[in-house]
mmCIF file of C-alpha atoms in Angstrom:
data_model
loop_
_atom_site.group_PDB
_atom_site.id
_atom_site.type_symbol
_atom_site.label_atom_id
_atom_site.label_comp_id
_atom_site.label_asym_id
_atom_site.label_seq_id
_atom_site.Cartn_x
_atom_site.Cartn_y
_atom_site.Cartn_z
ATOM 1 C CA MET A 11 117.577 -23.308 69.413
ATOM 2 C CA LYS A 12 119.887 -22.951 72.424
ATOM 3 C CA LEU A 13 122.942 -23.422 70.206
ATOM 4 C CA ARG A 14 121.707 -20.718 67.804
ATOM 5 C CA SER A 15 121.142 -18.273 70.689
ATOM 6 C CA LEU A 16 124.618 -18.992 72.003
ATOM 7 C CA VAL A 17 126.161 -18.283 68.604
ATOM 8 C CA ILE A 18 124.236 -15.017 68.298
ATOM 9 C CA LEU A 19 125.378 -13.911 71.753
ATOM 10 C CA LEU A 20 128.979 -14.806 70.924
ATOM 11 C CA LEU A 21 128.858 -12.822 67.663
ATOM 12 C CA CYS A 22 127.393 -9.788 69.450
ATOM 13 C CA TYR A 23 130.154 -9.951 72.063
ATOM 14 C CA LEU A 24 132.849 -10.142 69.411
ATOM 15 C CA ALA A 25 131.307 -7.257 67.473
ATOM 16 C CA TYR A 26 131.705 -4.925 70.458
ATOM 17 C CA THR A 27 134.982 -6.181 71.881
ATOM 18 C CA PRO A 28 138.077 -3.998 71.323
ATOM 19 C CA ILE A 29 140.484 -5.408 68.774
ATOM 20 C CA ALA A 30 143.388 -7.525 70.080
ATOM 21 C CA LEU A 31 146.659 -8.625 68.456
ATOM 22 C CA SER A 32 149.935 -10.156 69.614
ATOM 23 C CA SER A 33 151.736 -7.791 72.054
ATOM 24 C CA ILE A 34 148.650 -5.595 71.879
ATOM 25 C CA ARG A 35 145.918 -6.596 74.276
ATOM 26 C CA THR A 36 143.307 -4.253 72.833
ATOM 27 C CA ILE A 37 142.933 -1.318 70.469
ATOM 28 C CA TRP A 38 140.064 1.100 70.778
ATOM 29 C CA ALA A 39 139.322 4.769 70.151
ATOM 30 C CA VAL A 40 137.806 7.711 71.947
ATOM 31 C CA ASN A 41 136.897 11.301 71.162
ATOM 32 C CA ASP A 42 139.130 14.304 71.843
ATOM 33 C CA GLY A 43 137.279 15.294 75.014
ATOM 34 C CA GLU A 44 138.362 12.350 77.171
ATOM 35 C CA LYS A 45 141.584 11.858 79.127
ATOM 36 C CA ILE A 46 142.523 8.199 79.366
ATOM 37 C CA GLU A 47 145.149 7.546 82.025
ATOM 38 C CA ARG A 48 148.106 5.343 81.230
ATOM 39 C CA ASP A 49 147.087 2.589 83.639
ATOM 40 C CA ASP A 50 143.294 2.876 83.241
ATOM 41 C CA LEU A 51 142.523 -0.515 81.714
ATOM 42 C CA ASN A 52 138.838 -0.528 82.633
ATOM 43 C CA ASN A 53 137.691 2.773 81.215
ATOM 44 C CA PRO A 54 133.925 2.708 80.478
ATOM 45 C CA ASN A 55 134.540 4.243 77.033
ATOM 46 C CA LYS A 56 136.471 1.177 75.866
ATOM 47 C CA ARG A 57 133.437 -0.685 74.577
ATOM 48 C CA ALA A 58 131.770 2.272 72.834
ATOM 49 C CA ASN A 59 131.642 6.061 72.836
ATOM 50 C CA SER A 60 130.808 8.912 70.471
ATOM 51 C CA ALA A 61 133.876 8.158 68.307
ATOM 52 C CA TRP A 62 133.955 4.356 68.570
ATOM 53 C CA ASP A 63 131.302 1.702 67.959
ATOM 54 C CA GLY A 64 133.460 -1.219 68.998
ATOM 55 C CA GLN A 65 134.947 -1.830 65.551
ATOM 56 C CA LYS A 66 135.134 1.465 63.694
ATOM 57 C CA VAL A 67 136.243 5.031 64.415
ATOM 58 C CA LYS A 68 133.361 7.379 63.547
ATOM 59 C CA ILE A 69 133.931 11.131 63.610
ATOM 60 C CA PHE A 70 132.076 14.100 62.183
ATOM 61 C CA GLY A 71 132.466 17.807 61.615
ATOM 62 C CA ALA A 72 132.123 20.792 59.325
ATOM 63 C CA ARG A 73 134.427 22.258 56.729
ATOM 64 C CA ASN A 74 137.233 24.465 58.086
ATOM 65 C CA GLU A 75 137.350 22.481 61.316
ATOM 66 C CA ILE A 76 140.043 20.439 63.050
ATOM 67 C CA ILE A 77 138.410 17.127 63.989
ATOM 68 C CA ALA A 78 140.378 15.035 66.460
ATOM 69 C CA PHE A 79 140.186 11.629 68.102
ATOM 70 C CA GLN A 80 142.467 9.247 70.009
ATOM 71 C CA VAL A 81 143.541 5.706 69.270
ATOM 72 C CA ILE A 82 144.211 3.835 72.538
ATOM 73 C CA VAL A 83 146.645 0.932 72.323
ATOM 74 C CA GLU A 84 146.769 -1.301 75.389
ATOM 75 C CA ALA A 85 149.864 -3.487 75.662
ATOM 76 C CA ASP A 86 149.706 -7.028 77.020
ATOM 77 C CA GLU A 87 151.908 -8.359 79.790
ATOM 78 C CA SER A 88 154.954 -8.439 77.480
ATOM 79 C CA GLY A 89 154.705 -4.771 76.479
ATOM 80 C CA ILE A 90 155.491 -3.220 73.079
ATOM 81 C CA GLU A 91 158.978 -2.208 72.022
ATOM 82 C CA ARG A 92 158.154 -0.374 68.765
ATOM 83 C CA LEU A 93 154.709 1.119 68.193
ATOM 84 C CA THR A 94 153.623 3.337 65.284
ATOM 85 C CA VAL A 95 150.197 4.469 64.081
ATOM 86 C CA ALA A 96 149.345 5.741 60.590
ATOM 87 C CA LEU A 97 146.358 7.166 58.724
ATOM 88 C CA PRO A 98 147.329 7.494 55.028
ATOM 89 C CA GLN A 99 144.148 9.060 53.670
ATOM 90 C CA LEU A 100 140.405 9.498 53.801
ATOM 91 C CA ILE A 101 138.537 9.029 50.516
ATOM 92 C CA GLN A 102 135.094 10.374 49.734
ATOM 93 C CA LYS A 103 132.513 7.668 49.220
ATOM 94 C CA GLY A 104 130.904 8.034 45.810
ATOM 95 C CA GLY A 105 133.198 10.927 44.915
ATOM 96 C CA HIS A 106 136.771 11.846 44.074
ATOM 97 C CA ALA A 107 137.801 14.034 47.013
ATOM 98 C CA LYS A 108 140.638 12.927 49.292
ATOM 99 C CA ILE A 109 142.231 14.040 52.527
ATOM 100 C CA SER A 110 145.796 12.803 52.274
ATOM 101 C CA TYR A 111 148.561 12.487 54.852
ATOM 102 C CA THR A 112 151.971 14.062 54.263
ATOM 103 C CA ALA A 113 154.851 13.344 56.614
ATOM 104 C CA PRO A 114 155.930 16.286 58.793
ATOM 105 C CA ILE A 115 159.184 18.093 58.187
ATOM 106 C CA ALA A 116 161.517 19.237 60.957
ATOM 107 C CA ASP A 117 159.120 22.077 61.843
ATOM 108 C CA PRO A 118 155.863 20.395 62.917
ATOM 109 C CA THR A 119 154.011 23.733 62.724
ATOM 110 C CA ASN A 120 154.452 23.918 58.966
ATOM 111 C CA TYR A 121 150.874 22.865 58.273
ATOM 112 C CA SER A 122 150.686 23.689 54.572
ATOM 113 C CA GLY A 123 149.604 20.588 52.649
ATOM 114 C CA ARG A 124 149.355 18.516 55.862
ATOM 115 C CA PRO A 125 145.663 18.088 56.774
ATOM 116 C CA ILE A 126 146.319 14.936 58.835
ATOM 117 C CA GLN A 127 148.439 15.384 61.967
ATOM 118 C CA ILE A 128 149.572 12.567 64.277
ATOM 119 C CA PHE A 129 150.890 12.959 67.829
ATOM 120 C CA SER A 130 151.849 10.653 70.659
ATOM 121 C CA VAL A 131 150.345 11.417 74.056
ATOM 122 C CA ASN A 132 152.857 11.906 76.865
ATOM 123 C CA TYR A 133 151.911 11.099 80.461
ATOM 124 C CA MET A 134 152.876 12.705 83.751
ATOM 125 C CA ASN A 135 152.547 11.103 87.162
ATOM 126 C CA VAL A 136 150.630 13.542 89.395
ATOM 127 C CA GLU A 137 151.467 12.468 92.927
ATOM 128 C CA VAL A 138 149.884 15.273 94.947
ATOM 129 C CA PRO A 139 146.416 16.756 94.324
ATOM 130 C CA SER A 140 146.373 20.368 93.214
ATOM 131 C CA HIS A 141 144.778 22.956 95.486
ATOM 132 C CA ALA A 142 143.739 25.532 92.918
ATOM 133 C CA GLU A 143 141.468 27.488 95.259
ATOM 134 C CA TRP A 144 140.710 30.106 92.613
ATOM 135 C CA VAL A 145 139.206 27.386 90.369
ATOM 136 C CA TYR A 146 137.338 25.093 92.779
ATOM 137 C CA LYS A 147 136.806 24.417 96.462
ATOM 138 C CA VAL A 148 138.597 21.320 97.691
ATOM 139 C CA GLY A 149 136.036 18.637 98.526
ATOM 140 C CA SER A 150 133.251 20.333 96.563
ATOM 141 C CA PRO A 151 131.365 18.748 93.627
ATOM 142 C CA ALA A 152 133.502 20.897 91.281
ATOM 143 C CA ALA A 153 136.765 19.365 92.535
ATOM 144 C CA PRO A 154 138.382 16.662 90.365
ATOM 145 C CA LYS A 155 137.242 13.202 91.365
ATOM 146 C CA ASP A 156 140.577 11.548 90.523
ATOM 147 C CA PRO A 157 143.325 14.184 90.807
ATOM 148 C CA THR A 158 146.373 11.910 90.955
ATOM 149 C CA GLY A 159 147.923 9.224 88.773
ATOM 150 C CA TRP A 160 149.427 8.960 85.285
ATOM 151 C CA LYS A 161 147.605 11.731 83.448
ATOM 152 C CA PRO A 162 147.800 12.443 79.700
ATOM 153 C CA VAL A 163 149.385 15.875 79.441
ATOM 154 C CA GLN A 164 151.348 16.725 76.280
ATOM 155 C CA LEU A 165 150.914 15.972 72.586
ATOM 156 C CA VAL A 166 154.262 15.204 70.932
ATOM 157 C CA PRO A 167 154.678 15.330 67.125
ATOM 158 C CA GLU A 168 155.270 11.895 65.636
ATOM 159 C CA ASN A 169 158.629 12.987 64.185
ATOM 160 C CA ALA A 170 160.083 13.998 67.542
ATOM 161 C CA ARG A 171 163.139 12.118 68.745
ATOM 162 C CA ALA A 172 162.486 8.438 69.489
ATOM 163 C CA GLY A 173 162.431 7.955 73.231
ATOM 164 C CA ARG A 174 161.233 11.531 73.695
ATOM 165 C CA GLY A 175 157.735 11.028 72.307
ATOM 166 C CA GLY A 176 158.519 10.435 68.648
ATOM 167 C CA PHE A 177 157.723 7.222 66.766
ATOM 168 C CA PRO A 178 158.384 4.397 67.374
ATOM 169 C CA LEU A 179 157.002 4.366 70.914
ATOM 170 C CA ARG A 180 157.720 1.934 73.711
ATOM 171 C CA VAL A 181 154.710 0.861 75.775
ATOM 172 C CA GLY A 182 155.191 -0.810 79.146
ATOM 173 C CA ALA A 183 153.468 -4.034 80.098
ATOM 174 C CA SER A 184 149.714 -3.717 80.682
ATOM 175 C CA LEU A 185 149.703 0.026 80.027
ATOM 176 C CA ASN A 186 147.829 2.300 77.615
ATOM 177 C CA GLN A 187 149.395 4.468 74.945
ATOM 178 C CA ALA A 188 147.171 7.066 73.309
ATOM 179 C CA VAL A 189 147.892 8.404 69.830
ATOM 180 C CA TRP A 190 146.148 11.644 68.940
ATOM 181 C CA ILE A 191 145.053 12.096 65.308
ATOM 182 C CA GLU A 192 143.523 15.268 63.953
ATOM 183 C CA VAL A 193 142.070 15.941 60.533
ATOM 184 C CA TYR A 194 141.655 19.401 59.035
ATOM 185 C CA SER A 195 138.663 19.597 56.690
ATOM 186 C CA ASP A 196 139.479 22.116 53.986
ATOM 187 C CA ARG A 197 136.899 24.691 52.866
ATOM 188 C CA SER A 198 136.846 23.214 49.352
ATOM 189 C CA LEU A 199 135.915 19.656 50.361
ATOM 190 C CA PRO A 200 132.483 18.380 49.315
ATOM 191 C CA ALA A 201 130.169 17.170 52.041
ATOM 192 C CA GLY A 202 129.649 13.462 52.509
ATOM 193 C CA LEU A 203 131.234 10.364 53.997
ATOM 194 C CA TYR A 204 134.994 9.815 53.885
ATOM 195 C CA SER A 205 136.503 6.447 54.767
ATOM 196 C CA GLY A 206 140.015 5.238 55.476
ATOM 197 C CA THR A 207 142.115 2.746 57.386
ATOM 198 C CA ILE A 208 144.235 3.308 60.490
ATOM 199 C CA THR A 209 147.262 1.007 60.707
ATOM 200 C CA VAL A 210 148.711 0.088 64.086
ATOM 201 C CA ASP A 211 152.178 -1.504 63.888
ATOM 202 C CA ALA A 212 153.403 -3.193 67.073
ATOM 203 C CA ASP A 213 156.849 -4.756 66.793
ATOM 204 C CA GLY A 214 156.355 -5.377 63.079
ATOM 205 C CA ARG A 215 152.872 -6.875 63.344
ATOM 206 C CA LYS A 216 150.112 -4.778 61.861
ATOM 207 C CA GLN A 217 146.459 -4.357 62.727
ATOM 208 C CA THR A 218 144.022 -2.154 60.805
ATOM 209 C CA ILE A 219 140.995 -0.243 62.037
ATOM 210 C CA PRO A 220 138.406 1.343 59.731
ATOM 211 C CA ILE A 221 137.587 5.020 60.124
ATOM 212 C CA GLU A 222 134.700 7.061 58.769
ATOM 213 C CA LEU A 223 134.386 10.844 58.706
ATOM 214 C CA GLU A 224 131.007 12.454 58.090
ATOM 215 C CA LEU A 225 131.608 15.940 56.694
ATOM 216 C CA PHE A 226 128.616 18.239 57.031
ATOM 217 C CA ASP A 227 127.572 20.651 54.312
ATOM 218 C CA PHE A 228 128.529 23.915 56.018
ATOM 219 C CA THR A 229 131.742 25.792 56.721
ATOM 220 C CA LEU A 230 132.900 27.202 60.038
ATOM 221 C CA PRO A 231 133.927 30.878 59.941
ATOM 222 C CA ASP A 232 137.570 31.905 60.148
ATOM 223 C CA GLN A 233 136.790 34.545 62.757
ATOM 224 C CA ASN A 234 136.696 33.005 66.224
ATOM 225 C CA SER A 235 133.364 33.040 68.021
ATOM 226 C CA MET A 236 135.190 33.203 71.365
ATOM 227 C CA ASP A 237 138.326 35.260 71.976
ATOM 228 C CA ALA A 238 140.901 33.374 74.049
ATOM 229 C CA MET A 239 144.380 34.573 75.006
ATOM 230 C CA VAL A 240 147.413 32.903 76.578
ATOM 231 C CA TYR A 241 150.422 34.854 77.824
ATOM 232 C CA TYR A 242 153.598 34.171 75.857
ATOM 233 C CA GLU A 243 157.145 35.514 76.087
ATOM 234 C CA SER A 244 159.599 35.262 73.191
ATOM 235 C CA LEU A 245 162.331 35.019 75.800
ATOM 236 C CA GLN A 246 161.260 31.532 76.897
ATOM 237 C CA PRO A 247 161.954 29.666 73.622
ATOM 238 C CA LYS A 248 165.205 31.585 73.240
ATOM 239 C CA LEU A 249 166.231 30.588 76.751
ATOM 240 C CA TYR A 250 165.146 26.960 76.724
ATOM 241 C CA GLN A 251 165.227 26.056 73.017
ATOM 242 C CA GLY A 252 168.099 28.248 71.930
ATOM 243 C CA ARG A 253 166.417 30.259 69.197
ATOM 244 C CA ASP A 254 163.548 32.572 68.267
ATOM 245 C CA LEU A 255 160.435 30.478 67.625
ATOM 246 C CA ASP A 256 157.795 33.211 67.509
ATOM 247 C CA PRO A 257 156.425 32.243 64.043
ATOM 248 C CA GLN A 258 156.118 28.590 65.044
ATOM 249 C CA TYR A 259 154.406 29.229 68.366
ATOM 250 C CA HIS A 260 151.972 31.716 66.856
ATOM 251 C CA ARG A 261 151.100 29.343 63.982
ATOM 252 C CA PHE A 262 150.433 26.573 66.489
ATOM 253 C CA ALA A 263 148.186 28.767 68.658
ATOM 254 C CA HIS A 264 146.346 30.221 65.647
ATOM 255 C CA ARG A 265 145.459 26.724 64.461
ATOM 256 C CA GLN A 266 143.882 26.026 67.854
ATOM 257 C CA ARG A 267 141.893 29.296 67.636
ATOM 258 C CA ILE A 268 143.700 30.987 70.512
ATOM 259 C CA GLU A 269 146.052 33.979 70.591
ATOM 260 C CA LEU A 270 149.410 34.235 72.321
ATOM 261 C CA VAL A 271 149.728 37.694 73.860
ATOM 262 C CA HIS A 272 151.969 40.048 75.813
ATOM 263 C CA GLY A 273 152.200 43.795 76.253
ATOM 264 C CA TYR A 274 152.707 45.796 73.041
ATOM 265 C CA ASP A 275 153.640 49.293 72.003
ATOM 266 C CA ILE A 276 153.449 50.884 68.559
ATOM 267 C CA ALA A 277 156.941 49.764 67.600
ATOM 268 C CA SER A 278 156.425 46.109 68.563
ATOM 269 C CA VAL A 279 153.041 45.926 66.806
ATOM 270 C CA SER A 280 154.552 47.427 63.666
ATOM 271 C CA ALA A 281 157.396 44.900 63.770
ATOM 272 C CA ALA A 282 154.907 42.019 64.047
ATOM 273 C CA MET A 283 152.246 43.446 61.714
ATOM 274 C CA GLY A 284 151.951 40.190 59.740
ATOM 275 C CA ARG A 285 150.579 38.558 62.883
ATOM 276 C CA PHE A 286 147.713 41.054 62.968
ATOM 277 C CA SER A 287 147.133 41.601 59.249
ATOM 278 C CA GLY A 288 146.943 37.847 58.650
ATOM 279 C CA SER A 289 149.887 37.575 56.274
ATOM 280 C CA ASP A 290 151.728 35.375 58.804
ATOM 281 C CA PHE A 291 148.929 32.813 58.546
ATOM 282 C CA THR A 292 149.014 31.970 54.856
ATOM 283 C CA LYS A 293 150.119 28.880 52.941
ATOM 284 C CA ALA A 294 153.187 30.777 51.758
ATOM 285 C CA LYS A 295 154.203 31.130 55.423
ATOM 286 C CA GLY A 296 153.539 27.468 56.226
ATOM 287 C CA TYR A 297 150.037 27.890 57.637
ATOM 288 C CA GLU A 298 146.901 25.997 56.727
ATOM 289 C CA GLY A 299 143.853 25.677 58.941
ATOM 290 C CA PRO A 300 141.113 27.774 60.551
ATOM 291 C CA GLY A 301 141.771 31.491 60.237
ATOM 292 C CA LEU A 302 143.719 31.235 56.973
ATOM 293 C CA GLY A 303 144.809 34.780 56.137
ATOM 294 C CA VAL A 304 143.033 36.188 59.225
ATOM 295 C CA GLY A 305 145.107 38.081 61.770
ATOM 296 C CA ASN A 306 145.101 38.017 65.553
ATOM 297 C CA ARG A 307 143.196 40.859 67.162
ATOM 298 C CA ILE A 308 143.982 40.822 70.900
ATOM 299 C CA ILE A 309 146.676 43.475 71.352
ATOM 300 C CA PRO A 310 147.132 44.461 75.022
ATOM 301 C CA ARG A 311 148.875 47.768 75.655
ATOM 302 C CA THR A 312 150.407 46.302 78.831
ATOM 303 C CA PHE A 313 150.288 42.897 80.516
ATOM 304 C CA TYR A 314 150.634 41.825 84.159
ATOM 305 C CA GLY A 315 150.739 45.457 85.208
ATOM 306 C CA PRO A 316 150.404 49.013 83.838
ATOM 307 C CA GLY A 317 154.055 50.072 83.814
ATOM 308 C CA LYS A 318 154.841 53.686 84.708
ATOM 309 C CA SER A 319 153.633 55.556 81.624
ATOM 310 C CA PHE A 320 150.108 55.938 83.000
ATOM 311 C CA ASP A 321 150.954 57.117 86.524
ATOM 312 C CA GLU A 322 150.938 60.803 85.561
ATOM 313 C CA ARG A 323 147.957 62.292 83.769
ATOM 314 C CA SER A 324 149.908 64.116 81.074
ATOM 315 C CA SER A 325 151.956 61.068 80.050
ATOM 316 C CA ALA A 326 148.879 58.820 80.350
ATOM 317 C CA TRP A 327 146.912 61.030 77.956
ATOM 318 C CA ARG A 328 149.804 61.217 75.527
ATOM 319 C CA ASP A 329 150.455 57.462 75.525
ATOM 320 C CA ALA A 330 146.787 56.462 75.334
ATOM 321 C CA ASP A 331 146.033 58.969 72.551
ATOM 322 C CA SER A 332 148.874 57.770 70.343
ATOM 323 C CA TRP A 333 148.074 54.106 71.020
ATOM 324 C CA ILE A 334 144.344 54.317 70.277
ATOM 325 C CA SER A 335 144.907 56.533 67.231
ATOM 326 C CA PHE A 336 147.431 54.031 65.878
ATOM 327 C CA LEU A 337 145.064 51.079 66.345
ATOM 328 C CA HIS A 338 142.095 52.906 64.844
ATOM 329 C CA GLN A 339 144.164 53.667 61.759
ATOM 330 C CA LYS A 340 146.001 50.355 61.319
ATOM 331 C CA LEU A 341 143.913 47.710 63.134
ATOM 332 C CA PRO A 342 140.427 49.061 63.797
ATOM 333 C CA ASN A 343 139.055 45.687 64.969
ATOM 334 C CA ALA A 344 141.714 45.182 67.640
ATOM 335 C CA ILE A 345 140.816 44.250 71.219
ATOM 336 C CA THR A 346 143.086 46.158 73.558
ATOM 337 C CA PHE A 347 143.291 47.159 77.219
ATOM 338 C CA LEU A 348 145.512 48.599 79.928
ATOM 339 C CA TYR A 349 146.366 45.751 82.313
ATOM 340 C CA LEU A 350 146.101 47.180 85.841
ATOM 341 C CA PRO A 351 147.988 45.668 88.834
ATOM 342 C CA ASP A 352 147.598 41.900 88.673
ATOM 343 C CA GLU A 353 145.155 40.287 91.140
ATOM 344 C CA PRO A 354 145.215 43.404 93.319
ATOM 345 C CA GLY A 355 144.598 43.591 97.034
ATOM 346 C CA ARG A 356 142.783 46.366 98.851
ATOM 347 C CA SER A 357 146.009 48.332 99.323
ATOM 348 C CA GLU A 358 146.203 48.901 95.548
ATOM 349 C CA TYR A 359 142.648 50.158 95.029
ATOM 350 C CA ASN A 360 143.517 53.857 95.293
ATOM 351 C CA TYR A 361 146.318 53.457 92.755
ATOM 352 C CA ILE A 362 143.943 51.631 90.398
ATOM 353 C CA ARG A 363 141.383 54.431 90.663
ATOM 354 C CA GLN A 364 144.123 56.937 89.901
ATOM 355 C CA LEU A 365 145.115 55.037 86.769
ATOM 356 C CA ALA A 366 141.481 54.677 85.719
ATOM 357 C CA ASP A 367 140.872 58.416 86.170
ATOM 358 C CA ASN A 368 143.938 59.172 84.055
ATOM 359 C CA ILE A 369 142.297 57.197 81.247
ATOM 360 C CA HIS A 370 138.611 57.991 81.673
ATOM 361 C CA LEU A 371 139.092 61.751 82.068
ATOM 362 C CA ASN A 372 141.122 61.982 78.869
ATOM 363 C CA PRO A 373 139.387 64.376 76.429
ATOM 364 C CA GLY A 374 141.172 62.761 73.470
ATOM 365 C CA PRO A 375 140.901 59.404 71.674
ATOM 366 C CA GLY A 376 142.850 57.677 74.462
ATOM 367 C CA LYS A 377 139.705 57.715 76.573
ATOM 368 C CA ALA A 378 138.701 54.599 74.606
ATOM 369 C CA LEU A 379 141.544 52.517 76.106
ATOM 370 C CA PRO A 380 139.744 50.013 78.382
ATOM 371 C CA THR A 381 141.011 49.371 81.902
ATOM 372 C CA PHE A 382 141.402 45.682 82.709
ATOM 373 C CA VAL A 383 141.786 43.963 86.088
ATOM 374 C CA THR A 384 142.190 40.323 87.094
ATOM 375 C CA LYS A 385 139.670 40.344 89.918
ATOM 376 C CA HIS A 386 136.025 39.705 90.624
ATOM 377 C CA TYR A 387 133.750 42.713 90.983
ATOM 378 C CA VAL A 388 134.341 44.771 94.134
ATOM 379 C CA LYS A 389 132.315 47.848 95.029
ATOM 380 C CA GLU A 390 135.443 49.865 95.823
ATOM 381 C CA LEU A 391 136.457 49.743 92.131
ATOM 382 C CA ASP A 392 133.010 50.326 90.690
ATOM 383 C CA GLY A 393 133.221 52.642 87.708
ATOM 384 C CA ALA A 394 137.001 52.316 87.415
ATOM 385 C CA ILE A 395 137.049 48.986 85.579
ATOM 386 C CA ASP A 396 135.991 48.423 81.984
ATOM 387 C CA ILE A 397 136.929 44.745 81.842
ATOM 388 C CA TRP A 398 136.681 42.486 84.898
ATOM 389 C CA ASP A 399 138.519 39.174 84.541
ATOM 390 C CA THR A 400 138.102 36.617 87.287
ATOM 391 C CA GLY A 401 138.741 32.977 88.067
ATOM 392 C CA PRO A 402 135.818 30.523 88.124
ATOM 393 C CA LEU A 403 135.059 30.979 91.830
ATOM 394 C CA GLY A 404 134.757 34.739 91.371
ATOM 395 C CA TYR A 405 132.488 34.547 88.352
ATOM 396 C CA ASP A 406 128.965 35.637 89.220
ATOM 397 C CA ILE A 407 126.529 35.364 86.297
ATOM 398 C CA ALA A 408 124.111 37.960 87.642
ATOM 399 C CA ARG A 409 126.937 40.442 88.251
ATOM 400 C CA ALA A 410 128.400 39.731 84.807
ATOM 401 C CA ASN A 411 125.041 40.477 83.174
ATOM 402 C CA GLU A 412 124.672 43.664 85.198
ATOM 403 C CA GLU A 413 128.143 44.896 84.240
ATOM 404 C CA ARG A 414 127.457 44.153 80.575
ATOM 405 C CA GLU A 415 124.233 46.140 80.736
ATOM 406 C CA ARG A 416 126.369 49.051 81.965
ATOM 407 C CA GLY A 417 128.644 48.728 78.921
ATOM 408 C CA ARG A 418 131.425 46.838 80.664
ATOM 409 C CA LYS A 419 132.840 43.353 80.152
ATOM 410 C CA TYR A 420 133.168 40.424 82.532
ATOM 411 C CA TRP A 421 135.701 37.812 81.421
ATOM 412 C CA ILE A 422 136.914 34.575 82.988
ATOM 413 C CA TYR A 423 140.311 32.907 83.333
#
């Protein structure tokens, strides 16, 4: 009886022990919401978590969703010289549907026909804690508990240059290497269970891990339920990467359901109309994913400041009228605003009220151009601001509800 109990206990331990092989000490998996540090060898998620039962990767989602998880490979004391990870396909159980991998081309943002994407995770050693006072108070419960160390930061396409994040990867002795895998579930896929096999190749020795995707019988909408914007300048890729990469960056952001933005005028919107009509996000243009054929809709008139066109009432009315009339005719669902002085101090309040009056007193269509400020509510600007946008420490739920009841918006950054 004692021997039988011992065998049962041993089998249970083995069933929930991460897989080990050769220069690999363990292999396990975790969902896309966790950040596993490079030297964190005792993470509590190793034994089991929402995406890992100890032996199998288990993920779930709806149609028209990008479902992601991470494979964590822990090297032994000898390290790994050449590591690759592959997921060839997921096959519907009891059906004929497949989700098949296709190797990336030189442009990793050409997503057409590539529902399975694989990335290596790059780490950065954070040596000094951040003091982001606009996000959290240092020493408060909201402050990060472990702000320093080797943090996972960037996702690098598998076909990047070897040694710069591309496969094969080198993993130092007794360190983790995360590989990020995401699966796009096409709108046409039938619901059900899809199974496949992940192959981990370490210095020519292979280990396989089963994976199961449960696809629910509903489809996520292409229109985003939350509007999110990130400032982007075309100049940066030209300066640091040597060429115009606007289509690539916008495809990448669109697939993550965010919008890259800057200040626009009528000419620049017209030149980039495919971005807003949705024609830039079609299979013919290399796009496949959420928001297929759906355009961006956040189109700021200015960004990080109002410029000079709105200082004088006559020019402000003229500019706002033409801008709002253009959007109403061409892009009636656009979200736009006049970006007032960025994070203003008290000395700029009078100027802000002047700009707001130049908009709000307009008898023409330009009166509909919202004024936007990156600041928490202050009484001195009451009535002048249509969209408040504040950091986490300045976000007051009661004030946000009150402003919304008055027809205004209260955003967060």
